[in-house]
Amino acid sequence: MDEMEKRMEREQKESEIRTLINKLSAPSSDIGDWKVVKCYEAKLQGHDLPYNLDELMEKRQKVRDRINELQKELESE
């Protein structure tokens, strides 16, 4: 793999990391922080959770795992 290909691959991984981080925090994301906050607020008020927290946390963890995987790949380059 030549230098240009390596640079492009690195940029692609960095872009994917940014996209995944945004997915965790974006207000329009189906796994965004806002859903966790809404569940926390409901719990504090003694209400039913508005979302399936187990499913939400599982999806969020998969995203975090992928971020960690990409970061390790970048560190080893």
PDB file of N, CA and C in Angstrom:
ATOM      1  N   MET A   1       0.849  -1.174   0.000  1.00  0.00           N
ATOM      2  CA  MET A   1       0.000   0.000   0.000  1.00  0.00           C
ATOM      3  C   MET A   1       0.894   1.236   0.000  1.00  0.00           C
ATOM      4  N   ASP A   2       0.633   2.122  -0.935  1.00  0.00           N
ATOM      5  CA  ASP A   2       1.475   3.319  -1.006  1.00  0.00           C
ATOM      6  C   ASP A   2       1.013   4.364   0.023  1.00  0.00           C
ATOM      7  N   GLU A   3       1.792   5.425   0.114  1.00  0.00           N
ATOM      8  CA  GLU A   3       1.543   6.464   1.138  1.00  0.00           C
ATOM      9  C   GLU A   3       0.177   7.120   0.964  1.00  0.00           C
ATOM     10  N   MET A   4      -0.213   7.364  -0.272  1.00  0.00           N
ATOM     11  CA  MET A   4      -1.509   7.990  -0.547  1.00  0.00           C
ATOM     12  C   MET A   4      -2.657   7.101  -0.070  1.00  0.00           C
ATOM     13  N   GLU A   5      -2.572   5.810  -0.343  1.00  0.00           N
ATOM     14  CA  GLU A   5      -3.604   4.868   0.092  1.00  0.00           C
ATOM     15  C   GLU A   5      -3.672   4.805   1.614  1.00  0.00           C
ATOM     16  N   LYS A   6      -2.523   4.813   2.263  1.00  0.00           N
ATOM     17  CA  LYS A   6      -2.485   4.788   3.731  1.00  0.00           C
ATOM     18  C   LYS A   6      -3.157   6.029   4.302  1.00  0.00           C
ATOM     19  N   ARG A   7      -2.854   7.171   3.715  1.00  0.00           N
ATOM     20  CA  ARG A   7      -3.431   8.428   4.189  1.00  0.00           C
ATOM     21  C   ARG A   7      -4.951   8.426   3.998  1.00  0.00           C
ATOM     22  N   MET A   8      -5.400   7.928   2.854  1.00  0.00           N
ATOM     23  CA  MET A   8      -6.837   7.878   2.573  1.00  0.00           C
ATOM     24  C   MET A   8      -7.542   6.928   3.535  1.00  0.00           C
ATOM     25  N   GLU A   9      -6.914   5.800   3.816  1.00  0.00           N
ATOM     26  CA  GLU A   9      -7.490   4.842   4.753  1.00  0.00           C
ATOM     27  C   GLU A   9      -7.580   5.449   6.155  1.00  0.00           C
ATOM     28  N   ARG A  10      -6.530   6.153   6.555  1.00  0.00           N
ATOM     29  CA  ARG A  10      -6.533   6.810   7.867  1.00  0.00           C
ATOM     30  C   ARG A  10      -7.644   7.862   7.950  1.00  0.00           C
ATOM     31  N   GLU A  11      -7.767   8.655   6.898  1.00  0.00           N
ATOM     32  CA  GLU A  11      -8.804   9.679   6.874  1.00  0.00           C
ATOM     33  C   GLU A  11     -10.197   9.063   6.917  1.00  0.00           C
ATOM     34  N   GLN A  12     -10.358   7.931   6.259  1.00  0.00           N
ATOM     35  CA  GLN A  12     -11.646   7.233   6.272  1.00  0.00           C
ATOM     36  C   GLN A  12     -11.978   6.760   7.695  1.00  0.00           C
ATOM     37  N   LYS A  13     -10.991   6.214   8.384  1.00  0.00           N
ATOM     38  CA  LYS A  13     -11.208   5.755   9.763  1.00  0.00           C
ATOM     39  C   LYS A  13     -11.515   6.926  10.681  1.00  0.00           C
ATOM     40  N   GLU A  14     -10.801   8.020  10.519  1.00  0.00           N
ATOM     41  CA  GLU A  14     -11.048   9.205  11.345  1.00  0.00           C
ATOM     42  C   GLU A  14     -12.447   9.760  11.081  1.00  0.00           C
ATOM     43  N   SER A  15     -12.863   9.728   9.831  1.00  0.00           N
ATOM     44  CA  SER A  15     -14.202  10.194   9.473  1.00  0.00           C
ATOM     45  C   SER A  15     -15.271   9.293  10.094  1.00  0.00           C
ATOM     46  N   GLU A  16     -15.048   8.006  10.055  1.00  0.00           N
ATOM     47  CA  GLU A  16     -16.008   7.076  10.655  1.00  0.00           C
ATOM     48  C   GLU A  16     -16.103   7.301  12.160  1.00  0.00           C
ATOM     49  N   ILE A  17     -14.978   7.550  12.808  1.00  0.00           N
ATOM     50  CA  ILE A  17     -14.983   7.834  14.249  1.00  0.00           C
ATOM     51  C   ILE A  17     -15.823   9.074  14.533  1.00  0.00           C
ATOM     52  N   ARG A  18     -15.610  10.129  13.768  1.00  0.00           N
ATOM     53  CA  ARG A  18     -16.389  11.368  13.970  1.00  0.00           C
ATOM     54  C   ARG A  18     -17.883  11.111  13.773  1.00  0.00           C
ATOM     55  N   THR A  19     -18.218  10.348  12.759  1.00  0.00           N
ATOM     56  CA  THR A  19     -19.620  10.029  12.482  1.00  0.00           C
ATOM     57  C   THR A  19     -20.229   9.250  13.638  1.00  0.00           C
ATOM     58  N   LEU A  20     -19.502   8.280  14.145  1.00  0.00           N
ATOM     59  CA  LEU A  20     -20.007   7.467  15.252  1.00  0.00           C
ATOM     60  C   LEU A  20     -20.163   8.285  16.534  1.00  0.00           C
ATOM     61  N   ILE A  21     -19.208   9.152  16.806  1.00  0.00           N
ATOM     62  CA  ILE A  21     -19.303  10.019  17.986  1.00  0.00           C
ATOM     63  C   ILE A  21     -20.534  10.915  17.857  1.00  0.00           C
ATOM     64  N   ASN A  22     -20.746  11.442  16.671  1.00  0.00           N
ATOM     65  CA  ASN A  22     -21.934  12.274  16.436  1.00  0.00           C
ATOM     66  C   ASN A  22     -23.217  11.476  16.614  1.00  0.00           C
ATOM     67  N   LYS A  23     -23.190  10.222  16.217  1.00  0.00           N
ATOM     68  CA  LYS A  23     -24.371   9.375  16.366  1.00  0.00           C
ATOM     69  C   LYS A  23     -24.740   9.219  17.837  1.00  0.00           C
ATOM     70  N   LEU A  24     -23.734   9.184  18.711  1.00  0.00           N
ATOM     71  CA  LEU A  24     -24.007   9.056  20.141  1.00  0.00           C
ATOM     72  C   LEU A  24     -24.598  10.331  20.739  1.00  0.00           C
ATOM     73  N   SER A  25     -24.296  11.460  20.152  1.00  0.00           N
ATOM     74  CA  SER A  25     -24.713  12.716  20.777  1.00  0.00           C
ATOM     75  C   SER A  25     -25.772  13.505  20.012  1.00  0.00           C
ATOM     76  N   ALA A  26     -25.979  13.222  18.765  1.00  0.00           N
ATOM     77  CA  ALA A  26     -26.879  14.027  17.935  1.00  0.00           C
ATOM     78  C   ALA A  26     -28.332  13.936  18.389  1.00  0.00           C
ATOM     79  N   PRO A  27     -29.015  15.073  18.437  1.00  0.00           N
ATOM     80  CA  PRO A  27     -30.418  15.068  18.850  1.00  0.00           C
ATOM     81  C   PRO A  27     -31.337  14.337  17.870  1.00  0.00           C
ATOM     82  N   SER A  28     -30.880  14.113  16.674  1.00  0.00           N
ATOM     83  CA  SER A  28     -31.696  13.394  15.687  1.00  0.00           C
ATOM     84  C   SER A  28     -31.368  11.903  15.629  1.00  0.00           C
ATOM     85  N   SER A  29     -30.403  11.462  16.424  1.00  0.00           N
ATOM     86  CA  SER A  29     -29.966  10.070  16.387  1.00  0.00           C
ATOM     87  C   SER A  29     -30.913   9.165  17.172  1.00  0.00           C
ATOM     88  N   ASP A  30     -31.124   7.967  16.651  1.00  0.00           N
ATOM     89  CA  ASP A  30     -31.975   6.999  17.344  1.00  0.00           C
ATOM     90  C   ASP A  30     -31.305   6.413  18.585  1.00  0.00           C
ATOM     91  N   ILE A  31     -30.014   6.703  18.784  1.00  0.00           N
ATOM     92  CA  ILE A  31     -29.315   6.245  19.990  1.00  0.00           C
ATOM     93  C   ILE A  31     -28.620   7.407  20.695  1.00  0.00           C
ATOM     94  N   GLY A  32     -29.097   8.612  20.430  1.00  0.00           N
ATOM     95  CA  GLY A  32     -28.469   9.812  20.970  1.00  0.00           C
ATOM     96  C   GLY A  32     -28.564   9.920  22.489  1.00  0.00           C
ATOM     97  N   ASP A  33     -27.671  10.729  23.032  1.00  0.00           N
ATOM     98  CA  ASP A  33     -27.632  10.986  24.475  1.00  0.00           C
ATOM     99  C   ASP A  33     -28.995  11.421  25.005  1.00  0.00           C
ATOM    100  N   TRP A  34     -29.746  12.127  24.196  1.00  0.00           N
ATOM    101  CA  TRP A  34     -31.035  12.650  24.641  1.00  0.00           C
ATOM    102  C   TRP A  34     -31.974  11.544  25.090  1.00  0.00           C
ATOM    103  N   LYS A  35     -31.884  10.365  24.464  1.00  0.00           N
ATOM    104  CA  LYS A  35     -32.742   9.254  24.882  1.00  0.00           C
ATOM    105  C   LYS A  35     -32.340   8.743  26.254  1.00  0.00           C
ATOM    106  N   VAL A  36     -31.045   8.729  26.531  1.00  0.00           N
ATOM    107  CA  VAL A  36     -30.565   8.311  27.846  1.00  0.00           C
ATOM    108  C   VAL A  36     -31.047   9.312  28.898  1.00  0.00           C
ATOM    109  N   VAL A  37     -30.953  10.587  28.583  1.00  0.00           N
ATOM    110  CA  VAL A  37     -31.409  11.635  29.509  1.00  0.00           C
ATOM    111  C   VAL A  37     -32.906  11.502  29.773  1.00  0.00           C
ATOM    112  N   LYS A  38     -33.677  11.258  28.732  1.00  0.00           N
ATOM    113  CA  LYS A  38     -35.131  11.092  28.908  1.00  0.00           C
ATOM    114  C   LYS A  38     -35.443   9.899  29.811  1.00  0.00           C
ATOM    115  N   CYS A  39     -34.707   8.817  29.663  1.00  0.00           N
ATOM    116  CA  CYS A  39     -34.906   7.653  30.531  1.00  0.00           C
ATOM    117  C   CYS A  39     -34.531   7.993  31.972  1.00  0.00           C
ATOM    118  N   TYR A  40     -33.446   8.712  32.142  1.00  0.00           N
ATOM    119  CA  TYR A  40     -32.992   9.115  33.475  1.00  0.00           C
ATOM    120  C   TYR A  40     -34.030  10.025  34.139  1.00  0.00           C
ATOM    121  N   GLU A  41     -34.535  10.987  33.402  1.00  0.00           N
ATOM    122  CA  GLU A  41     -35.561  11.882  33.939  1.00  0.00           C
ATOM    123  C   GLU A  41     -36.808  11.108  34.352  1.00  0.00           C
ATOM    124  N   ALA A  42     -37.247  10.186  33.504  1.00  0.00           N
ATOM    125  CA  ALA A  42     -38.431   9.386  33.813  1.00  0.00           C
ATOM    126  C   ALA A  42     -38.202   8.557  35.080  1.00  0.00           C
ATOM    127  N   LYS A  43     -37.025   7.969  35.185  1.00  0.00           N
ATOM    128  CA  LYS A  43     -36.690   7.151  36.364  1.00  0.00           C
ATOM    129  C   LYS A  43     -36.716   8.000  37.632  1.00  0.00           C
ATOM    130  N   LEU A  44     -36.123   9.195  37.569  1.00  0.00           N
ATOM    131  CA  LEU A  44     -36.100  10.082  38.737  1.00  0.00           C
ATOM    132  C   LEU A  44     -37.509  10.491  39.177  1.00  0.00           C
ATOM    133  N   GLN A  45     -38.406  10.601  38.217  1.00  0.00           N
ATOM    134  CA  GLN A  45     -39.769  11.014  38.515  1.00  0.00           C
ATOM    135  C   GLN A  45     -40.685   9.830  38.807  1.00  0.00           C
ATOM    136  N   GLY A  46     -40.130   8.625  38.746  1.00  0.00           N
ATOM    137  CA  GLY A  46     -40.932   7.433  39.030  1.00  0.00           C
ATOM    138  C   GLY A  46     -41.864   7.039  37.901  1.00  0.00           C
ATOM    139  N   HIS A  47     -41.599   7.509  36.707  1.00  0.00           N
ATOM    140  CA  HIS A  47     -42.420   7.175  35.538  1.00  0.00           C
ATOM    141  C   HIS A  47     -41.823   5.980  34.802  1.00  0.00           C
ATOM    142  N   ASP A  48     -42.633   5.394  33.929  1.00  0.00           N
ATOM    143  CA  ASP A  48     -42.135   4.333  33.063  1.00  0.00           C
ATOM    144  C   ASP A  48     -41.101   4.915  32.109  1.00  0.00           C
ATOM    145  N   LEU A  49     -40.136   4.101  31.748  1.00  0.00           N
ATOM    146  CA  LEU A  49     -39.105   4.552  30.809  1.00  0.00           C
ATOM    147  C   LEU A  49     -39.719   4.718  29.417  1.00  0.00           C
ATOM    148  N   PRO A  50     -39.404   5.807  28.740  1.00  0.00           N
ATOM    149  CA  PRO A  50     -39.975   6.045  27.415  1.00  0.00           C
ATOM    150  C   PRO A  50     -39.343   5.203  26.311  1.00  0.00           C
ATOM    151  N   TYR A  51     -38.197   4.598  26.605  1.00  0.00           N
ATOM    152  CA  TYR A  51     -37.486   3.782  25.608  1.00  0.00           C
ATOM    153  C   TYR A  51     -36.986   2.513  26.285  1.00  0.00           C
ATOM    154  N   ASN A  52     -36.741   1.499  25.484  1.00  0.00           N
ATOM    155  CA  ASN A  52     -36.170   0.258  26.004  1.00  0.00           C
ATOM    156  C   ASN A  52     -34.700   0.522  26.314  1.00  0.00           C
ATOM    157  N   LEU A  53     -34.389   0.703  27.583  1.00  0.00           N
ATOM    158  CA  LEU A  53     -33.047   1.096  27.990  1.00  0.00           C
ATOM    159  C   LEU A  53     -32.010   0.017  27.689  1.00  0.00           C
ATOM    160  N   ASP A  54     -32.361  -1.239  27.885  1.00  0.00           N
ATOM    161  CA  ASP A  54     -31.403  -2.317  27.590  1.00  0.00           C
ATOM    162  C   ASP A  54     -31.009  -2.315  26.117  1.00  0.00           C
ATOM    163  N   GLU A  55     -31.993  -2.186  25.258  1.00  0.00           N
ATOM    164  CA  GLU A  55     -31.728  -2.151  23.814  1.00  0.00           C
ATOM    165  C   GLU A  55     -30.914  -0.912  23.436  1.00  0.00           C
ATOM    166  N   LEU A  56     -31.296   0.216  24.013  1.00  0.00           N
ATOM    167  CA  LEU A  56     -30.586   1.465  23.739  1.00  0.00           C
ATOM    168  C   LEU A  56     -29.123   1.367  24.154  1.00  0.00           C
ATOM    169  N   MET A  57     -28.877   0.859  25.354  1.00  0.00           N
ATOM    170  CA  MET A  57     -27.506   0.766  25.846  1.00  0.00           C
ATOM    171  C   MET A  57     -26.687  -0.241  25.040  1.00  0.00           C
ATOM    172  N   GLU A  58     -27.333  -1.309  24.596  1.00  0.00           N
ATOM    173  CA  GLU A  58     -26.638  -2.298  23.767  1.00  0.00           C
ATOM    174  C   GLU A  58     -26.199  -1.685  22.441  1.00  0.00           C
ATOM    175  N   LYS A  59     -27.086  -0.931  21.811  1.00  0.00           N
ATOM    176  CA  LYS A  59     -26.754  -0.277  20.543  1.00  0.00           C
ATOM    177  C   LYS A  59     -25.651   0.754  20.730  1.00  0.00           C
ATOM    178  N   ARG A  60     -25.728   1.519  21.830  1.00  0.00           N
ATOM    179  CA  ARG A  60     -24.710   2.532  22.100  1.00  0.00           C
ATOM    180  C   ARG A  60     -23.352   1.870  22.362  1.00  0.00           C
ATOM    181  N   GLN A  61     -23.354   0.726  23.052  1.00  0.00           N
ATOM    182  CA  GLN A  61     -22.099   0.043  23.337  1.00  0.00           C
ATOM    183  C   GLN A  61     -21.454  -0.483  22.052  1.00  0.00           C
ATOM    184  N   LYS A  62     -22.262  -0.951  21.119  1.00  0.00           N
ATOM    185  CA  LYS A  62     -21.714  -1.408  19.836  1.00  0.00           C
ATOM    186  C   LYS A  62     -21.003  -0.265  19.113  1.00  0.00           C
ATOM    187  N   VAL A  63     -21.588   0.921  19.176  1.00  0.00           N
ATOM    188  CA  VAL A  63     -20.960   2.086  18.552  1.00  0.00           C
ATOM    189  C   VAL A  63     -19.647   2.411  19.257  1.00  0.00           C
ATOM    190  N   ARG A  64     -19.665   2.387  20.604  1.00  0.00           N
ATOM    191  CA  ARG A  64     -18.430   2.661  21.353  1.00  0.00           C
ATOM    192  C   ARG A  64     -17.349   1.627  21.040  1.00  0.00           C
ATOM    193  N   ASP A  65     -17.764   0.364  20.936  1.00  0.00           N
ATOM    194  CA  ASP A  65     -16.803  -0.697  20.609  1.00  0.00           C
ATOM    195  C   ASP A  65     -16.156  -0.449  19.246  1.00  0.00           C
ATOM    196  N   ARG A  66     -16.963  -0.028  18.293  1.00  0.00           N
ATOM    197  CA  ARG A  66     -16.427   0.251  16.956  1.00  0.00           C
ATOM    198  C   ARG A  66     -15.475   1.447  16.997  1.00  0.00           C
ATOM    199  N   ILE A  67     -15.825   2.477  17.758  1.00  0.00           N
ATOM    200  CA  ILE A  67     -14.930   3.628  17.913  1.00  0.00           C
ATOM    201  C   ILE A  67     -13.599   3.170  18.494  1.00  0.00           C
ATOM    202  N   ASN A  68     -13.652   2.369  19.539  1.00  0.00           N
ATOM    203  CA  ASN A  68     -12.419   1.879  20.177  1.00  0.00           C
ATOM    204  C   ASN A  68     -11.586   1.045  19.213  1.00  0.00           C
ATOM    205  N   GLU A  69     -12.247   0.217  18.429  1.00  0.00           N
ATOM    206  CA  GLU A  69     -11.552  -0.615  17.443  1.00  0.00           C
ATOM    207  C   GLU A  69     -10.817   0.258  16.423  1.00  0.00           C
ATOM    208  N   LEU A  70     -11.495   1.255  15.914  1.00  0.00           N
ATOM    209  CA  LEU A  70     -10.882   2.153  14.936  1.00  0.00           C
ATOM    210  C   LEU A  70      -9.740   2.941  15.544  1.00  0.00           C
ATOM    211  N   GLN A  71      -9.902   3.402  16.773  1.00  0.00           N
ATOM    212  CA  GLN A  71      -8.840   4.148  17.438  1.00  0.00           C
ATOM    213  C   GLN A  71      -7.592   3.283  17.643  1.00  0.00           C
ATOM    214  N   LYS A  72      -7.796   2.019  17.990  1.00  0.00           N
ATOM    215  CA  LYS A  72      -6.662   1.108  18.161  1.00  0.00           C
ATOM    216  C   LYS A  72      -5.948   0.888  16.833  1.00  0.00           C
ATOM    217  N   GLU A  73      -6.722   0.761  15.761  1.00  0.00           N
ATOM    218  CA  GLU A  73      -6.124   0.596  14.442  1.00  0.00           C
ATOM    219  C   GLU A  73      -5.273   1.820  14.078  1.00  0.00           C
ATOM    220  N   LEU A  74      -5.803   3.001  14.382  1.00  0.00           N
ATOM    221  CA  LEU A  74      -5.052   4.223  14.081  1.00  0.00           C
ATOM    222  C   LEU A  74      -3.782   4.319  14.914  1.00  0.00           C
ATOM    223  N   GLU A  75      -3.855   3.901  16.159  1.00  0.00           N
ATOM    224  CA  GLU A  75      -2.674   3.950  17.036  1.00  0.00           C
ATOM    225  C   GLU A  75      -1.592   2.988  16.562  1.00  0.00           C
ATOM    226  N   SER A  76      -1.994   1.877  15.967  1.00  0.00           N
ATOM    227  CA  SER A  76      -1.010   0.870  15.561  1.00  0.00           C
ATOM    228  C   SER A  76      -0.401   1.145  14.187  1.00  0.00           C
ATOM    229  N   GLU A  77      -0.866   2.174  13.522  1.00  0.00           N
ATOM    230  CA  GLU A  77      -0.335   2.499  12.189  1.00  0.00           C
ATOM    231  C   GLU A  77       0.992   3.230  12.303  1.00  0.00           C
TER     232      GLU A  77
END
